[in-house]
């Protein structure tokens, strides 16, 4: 992996350094937990990638299982960017309040397996010096102190 900041050929380390589980060995890129969670949620909704990488079929909501025979359980084209790995259509995520898909054992098993494989690296906030520069959309700059902080989402189950 060639780091575009230091132009060094670097490896991604999984040893915990500086509070991050994964980062480039040079430290110019660190993991964003929110971006990782967003990508993980999308991969969990991709029938192809979920099964390919976790060896568990993507869990489908009970109210969509009848539609799985004719692909009506998949989101419409243009309703997002699709799977971050294959750009394929994902399973619809508009569920009623009582949907139990995320409580299924297969869902939790697939999520556990995939969470060890999926991470998103962003530019280290310490190297974002310009006022308009930020690692990703989850970071905001304090207008008073000019420091970056994460605008964490509530987290998805």
PDB file of C-alpha atoms in Angstrom:
ATOM      1  CA  UNK A   1       0.000   0.000   0.000  1.00  0.00           C
ATOM      2  CA  UNK A   2       1.481   3.330  -1.031  1.00  0.00           C
ATOM      3  CA  UNK A   3       0.704   6.140   1.418  1.00  0.00           C
ATOM      4  CA  UNK A   4      -0.205   9.297  -0.532  1.00  0.00           C
ATOM      5  CA  UNK A   5       0.918  11.526   2.350  1.00  0.00           C
ATOM      6  CA  UNK A   6       4.463  10.272   3.006  1.00  0.00           C
ATOM      7  CA  UNK A   7       4.856   8.368  -0.315  1.00  0.00           C
ATOM      8  CA  UNK A   8       6.167   5.354   1.592  1.00  0.00           C
ATOM      9  CA  UNK A   9       5.265   1.758   0.863  1.00  0.00           C
ATOM     10  CA  UNK A  10       3.454   0.907   4.106  1.00  0.00           C
ATOM     11  CA  UNK A  11       1.634  -1.983   5.701  1.00  0.00           C
ATOM     12  CA  UNK A  12      -1.639  -1.904   7.586  1.00  0.00           C
ATOM     13  CA  UNK A  13      -1.083  -2.960  11.161  1.00  0.00           C
ATOM     14  CA  UNK A  14      -3.743  -4.531  13.333  1.00  0.00           C
ATOM     15  CA  UNK A  15      -1.781  -3.977  16.543  1.00  0.00           C
ATOM     16  CA  UNK A  16      -3.353  -1.366  18.794  1.00  0.00           C
ATOM     17  CA  UNK A  17      -1.316   1.827  18.454  1.00  0.00           C
ATOM     18  CA  UNK A  18      -2.481   5.243  19.551  1.00  0.00           C
ATOM     19  CA  UNK A  19      -5.983   4.025  20.390  1.00  0.00           C
ATOM     20  CA  UNK A  20      -6.629   2.574  16.915  1.00  0.00           C
ATOM     21  CA  UNK A  21      -6.929  -1.113  16.152  1.00  0.00           C
ATOM     22  CA  UNK A  22      -6.012  -0.701  12.483  1.00  0.00           C
ATOM     23  CA  UNK A  23      -3.897   1.975  10.901  1.00  0.00           C
ATOM     24  CA  UNK A  24      -1.126   2.366   8.375  1.00  0.00           C
ATOM     25  CA  UNK A  25       2.251   1.627   9.889  1.00  0.00           C
ATOM     26  CA  UNK A  26       3.360   5.196   9.151  1.00  0.00           C
ATOM     27  CA  UNK A  27       0.349   6.513  11.125  1.00  0.00           C
ATOM     28  CA  UNK A  28      -0.890   8.820   8.368  1.00  0.00           C
ATOM     29  CA  UNK A  29      -4.197   6.908   8.171  1.00  0.00           C
ATOM     30  CA  UNK A  30      -6.283   5.647  11.081  1.00  0.00           C
ATOM     31  CA  UNK A  31      -9.558   3.763  11.339  1.00  0.00           C
ATOM     32  CA  UNK A  32     -12.828   5.702  11.562  1.00  0.00           C
ATOM     33  CA  UNK A  33     -15.219   3.651  13.679  1.00  0.00           C
ATOM     34  CA  UNK A  34     -18.276   5.424  12.258  1.00  0.00           C
ATOM     35  CA  UNK A  35     -17.229   4.913   8.610  1.00  0.00           C
ATOM     36  CA  UNK A  36     -16.398   1.310   9.470  1.00  0.00           C
ATOM     37  CA  UNK A  37     -19.823   0.793  11.056  1.00  0.00           C
ATOM     38  CA  UNK A  38     -21.554   2.372   8.036  1.00  0.00           C
ATOM     39  CA  UNK A  39     -19.663   0.077   5.645  1.00  0.00           C
ATOM     40  CA  UNK A  40     -20.275  -2.952   7.844  1.00  0.00           C
ATOM     41  CA  UNK A  41     -24.026  -2.250   7.876  1.00  0.00           C
ATOM     42  CA  UNK A  42     -24.051  -2.006   4.073  1.00  0.00           C
ATOM     43  CA  UNK A  43     -22.043  -5.206   3.601  1.00  0.00           C
ATOM     44  CA  UNK A  44     -24.474  -6.958   5.970  1.00  0.00           C
ATOM     45  CA  UNK A  45     -27.260  -5.958   3.530  1.00  0.00           C
ATOM     46  CA  UNK A  46     -25.415  -7.205   0.420  1.00  0.00           C
ATOM     47  CA  UNK A  47     -26.487 -10.790  -0.344  1.00  0.00           C
ATOM     48  CA  UNK A  48     -23.318 -11.482  -2.347  1.00  0.00           C
ATOM     49  CA  UNK A  49     -20.636  -9.999  -0.083  1.00  0.00           C
ATOM     50  CA  UNK A  50     -22.200 -10.955   3.243  1.00  0.00           C
ATOM     51  CA  UNK A  51     -22.213 -14.612   2.261  1.00  0.00           C
ATOM     52  CA  UNK A  52     -18.874 -14.499   0.452  1.00  0.00           C
ATOM     53  CA  UNK A  53     -16.932 -13.008   3.374  1.00  0.00           C
ATOM     54  CA  UNK A  54     -18.824 -14.332   6.409  1.00  0.00           C
ATOM     55  CA  UNK A  55     -19.969 -17.657   4.868  1.00  0.00           C
ATOM     56  CA  UNK A  56     -23.442 -16.799   6.243  1.00  0.00           C
ATOM     57  CA  UNK A  57     -26.307 -15.733   3.944  1.00  0.00           C
ATOM     58  CA  UNK A  58     -27.393 -12.126   4.462  1.00  0.00           C
ATOM     59  CA  UNK A  59     -30.215 -12.211   7.032  1.00  0.00           C
ATOM     60  CA  UNK A  60     -33.529 -11.139   5.493  1.00  0.00           C
ATOM     61  CA  UNK A  61     -36.398  -9.617   7.472  1.00  0.00           C
ATOM     62  CA  UNK A  62     -39.386 -11.897   7.896  1.00  0.00           C
ATOM     63  CA  UNK A  63     -41.647  -9.371   6.131  1.00  0.00           C
ATOM     64  CA  UNK A  64     -39.329  -9.502   3.070  1.00  0.00           C
ATOM     65  CA  UNK A  65     -38.628 -13.248   2.962  1.00  0.00           C
ATOM     66  CA  UNK A  66     -41.587 -13.981   0.653  1.00  0.00           C
ATOM     67  CA  UNK A  67     -40.252 -11.400  -1.798  1.00  0.00           C
ATOM     68  CA  UNK A  68     -36.742 -12.935  -1.850  1.00  0.00           C
ATOM     69  CA  UNK A  69     -37.741 -15.330  -4.623  1.00  0.00           C
ATOM     70  CA  UNK A  70     -38.225 -12.499  -7.137  1.00  0.00           C
ATOM     71  CA  UNK A  71     -35.599  -9.998  -5.855  1.00  0.00           C
ATOM     72  CA  UNK A  72     -38.306  -7.631  -4.555  1.00  0.00           C
ATOM     73  CA  UNK A  73     -36.407  -7.651  -1.244  1.00  0.00           C
ATOM     74  CA  UNK A  74     -33.567  -5.677  -2.861  1.00  0.00           C
ATOM     75  CA  UNK A  75     -33.398  -1.896  -2.767  1.00  0.00           C
ATOM     76  CA  UNK A  76     -34.191  -0.010  -5.962  1.00  0.00           C
ATOM     77  CA  UNK A  77     -31.362   1.105  -8.201  1.00  0.00           C
ATOM     78  CA  UNK A  78     -30.405   4.671  -7.325  1.00  0.00           C
ATOM     79  CA  UNK A  79     -31.475   4.350  -3.680  1.00  0.00           C
ATOM     80  CA  UNK A  80     -27.908   4.794  -2.465  1.00  0.00           C
ATOM     81  CA  UNK A  81     -24.476   3.855  -3.660  1.00  0.00           C
ATOM     82  CA  UNK A  82     -24.934   0.126  -3.179  1.00  0.00           C
ATOM     83  CA  UNK A  83     -22.504  -2.244  -1.528  1.00  0.00           C
ATOM     84  CA  UNK A  84     -19.127  -0.597  -0.776  1.00  0.00           C
ATOM     85  CA  UNK A  85     -17.307  -3.735  -1.988  1.00  0.00           C
ATOM     86  CA  UNK A  86     -19.158  -4.834  -5.134  1.00  0.00           C
ATOM     87  CA  UNK A  87     -21.557  -1.885  -5.794  1.00  0.00           C
ATOM     88  CA  UNK A  88     -24.380  -4.453  -5.976  1.00  0.00           C
ATOM     89  CA  UNK A  89     -27.949  -3.995  -4.832  1.00  0.00           C
ATOM     90  CA  UNK A  90     -28.548  -4.371  -1.113  1.00  0.00           C
ATOM     91  CA  UNK A  91     -31.435  -5.783   0.883  1.00  0.00           C
ATOM     92  CA  UNK A  92     -34.034  -3.141   1.775  1.00  0.00           C
ATOM     93  CA  UNK A  93     -33.463  -1.634   5.189  1.00  0.00           C
ATOM     94  CA  UNK A  94     -36.825   0.038   5.815  1.00  0.00           C
ATOM     95  CA  UNK A  95     -38.172  -2.191   8.547  1.00  0.00           C
ATOM     96  CA  UNK A  96     -41.185  -1.902  10.810  1.00  0.00           C
ATOM     97  CA  UNK A  97     -40.527  -1.220  14.498  1.00  0.00           C
ATOM     98  CA  UNK A  98     -41.044  -4.864  15.426  1.00  0.00           C
ATOM     99  CA  UNK A  99     -38.576  -6.271  12.848  1.00  0.00           C
ATOM    100  CA  UNK A 100     -36.319  -8.820  14.508  1.00  0.00           C
ATOM    101  CA  UNK A 101     -33.708  -9.279  11.734  1.00  0.00           C
ATOM    102  CA  UNK A 102     -30.958  -7.688  13.814  1.00  0.00           C
ATOM    103  CA  UNK A 103     -31.769 -10.029  16.703  1.00  0.00           C
ATOM    104  CA  UNK A 104     -31.272 -13.184  14.621  1.00  0.00           C
ATOM    105  CA  UNK A 105     -28.346 -15.428  15.570  1.00  0.00           C
ATOM    106  CA  UNK A 106     -27.229 -15.503  11.921  1.00  0.00           C
ATOM    107  CA  UNK A 107     -27.183 -11.676  11.813  1.00  0.00           C
ATOM    108  CA  UNK A 108     -25.030 -11.430  14.937  1.00  0.00           C
ATOM    109  CA  UNK A 109     -22.714 -14.222  13.773  1.00  0.00           C
ATOM    110  CA  UNK A 110     -22.197 -12.600  10.352  1.00  0.00           C
ATOM    111  CA  UNK A 111     -21.632  -9.196  11.972  1.00  0.00           C
ATOM    112  CA  UNK A 112     -19.037 -10.666  14.367  1.00  0.00           C
ATOM    113  CA  UNK A 113     -17.144 -12.333  11.513  1.00  0.00           C
ATOM    114  CA  UNK A 114     -17.296  -9.296   9.234  1.00  0.00           C
ATOM    115  CA  UNK A 115     -16.313  -6.831  11.976  1.00  0.00           C
ATOM    116  CA  UNK A 116     -12.929  -8.584  12.171  1.00  0.00           C
ATOM    117  CA  UNK A 117     -12.454  -8.123   8.406  1.00  0.00           C
ATOM    118  CA  UNK A 118     -13.963  -4.704   7.635  1.00  0.00           C
ATOM    119  CA  UNK A 119     -12.431  -1.353   8.513  1.00  0.00           C
ATOM    120  CA  UNK A 120     -12.224   2.052   6.853  1.00  0.00           C
ATOM    121  CA  UNK A 121      -9.038   4.096   7.045  1.00  0.00           C
ATOM    122  CA  UNK A 122      -9.198   7.893   6.942  1.00  0.00           C
ATOM    123  CA  UNK A 123      -6.536  10.571   7.081  1.00  0.00           C
ATOM    124  CA  UNK A 124      -5.145  10.966  10.596  1.00  0.00           C
ATOM    125  CA  UNK A 125      -6.889  14.015  12.173  1.00  0.00           C
ATOM    126  CA  UNK A 126      -3.532  15.198  13.528  1.00  0.00           C
ATOM    127  CA  UNK A 127      -2.369  15.847   9.960  1.00  0.00           C
ATOM    128  CA  UNK A 128      -5.476  17.847   8.978  1.00  0.00           C
ATOM    129  CA  UNK A 129      -4.088  21.347   9.328  1.00  0.00           C
ATOM    130  CA  UNK A 130      -6.149  23.332   6.824  1.00  0.00           C
ATOM    131  CA  UNK A 131      -9.457  24.626   8.188  1.00  0.00           C
ATOM    132  CA  UNK A 132     -11.436  22.921   5.412  1.00  0.00           C
ATOM    133  CA  UNK A 133      -9.516  19.635   5.795  1.00  0.00           C
ATOM    134  CA  UNK A 134     -11.139  16.802   7.732  1.00  0.00           C
ATOM    135  CA  UNK A 135     -10.641  13.031   7.624  1.00  0.00           C
ATOM    136  CA  UNK A 136     -14.274  12.170   6.793  1.00  0.00           C
ATOM    137  CA  UNK A 137     -17.810  13.428   7.273  1.00  0.00           C
ATOM    138  CA  UNK A 138     -17.854  12.203  10.891  1.00  0.00           C
ATOM    139  CA  UNK A 139     -15.316  14.839  11.940  1.00  0.00           C
ATOM    140  CA  UNK A 140     -16.178  18.466  12.672  1.00  0.00           C
ATOM    141  CA  UNK A 141     -13.899  21.372  13.449  1.00  0.00           C
ATOM    142  CA  UNK A 142     -14.531  23.398  16.581  1.00  0.00           C
ATOM    143  CA  UNK A 143     -14.951  26.978  15.411  1.00  0.00           C
ATOM    144  CA  UNK A 144     -13.555  28.360  18.671  1.00  0.00           C
ATOM    145  CA  UNK A 145     -10.529  26.084  19.177  1.00  0.00           C
ATOM    146  CA  UNK A 146      -9.981  24.982  15.539  1.00  0.00           C
ATOM    147  CA  UNK A 147      -9.535  21.361  16.660  1.00  0.00           C
ATOM    148  CA  UNK A 148     -11.156  18.329  15.062  1.00  0.00           C
ATOM    149  CA  UNK A 149     -13.553  16.093  16.957  1.00  0.00           C
ATOM    150  CA  UNK A 150     -15.768  13.231  15.897  1.00  0.00           C
ATOM    151  CA  UNK A 151     -19.447  13.844  15.495  1.00  0.00           C
ATOM    152  CA  UNK A 152     -20.335  10.277  16.473  1.00  0.00           C
ATOM    153  CA  UNK A 153     -23.608   8.821  15.337  1.00  0.00           C
ATOM    154  CA  UNK A 154     -25.874   6.937  17.710  1.00  0.00           C
ATOM    155  CA  UNK A 155     -24.538   3.646  16.360  1.00  0.00           C
ATOM    156  CA  UNK A 156     -26.512   0.994  14.624  1.00  0.00           C
ATOM    157  CA  UNK A 157     -27.319  -2.347  16.101  1.00  0.00           C
TER     158      UNK A 157
END
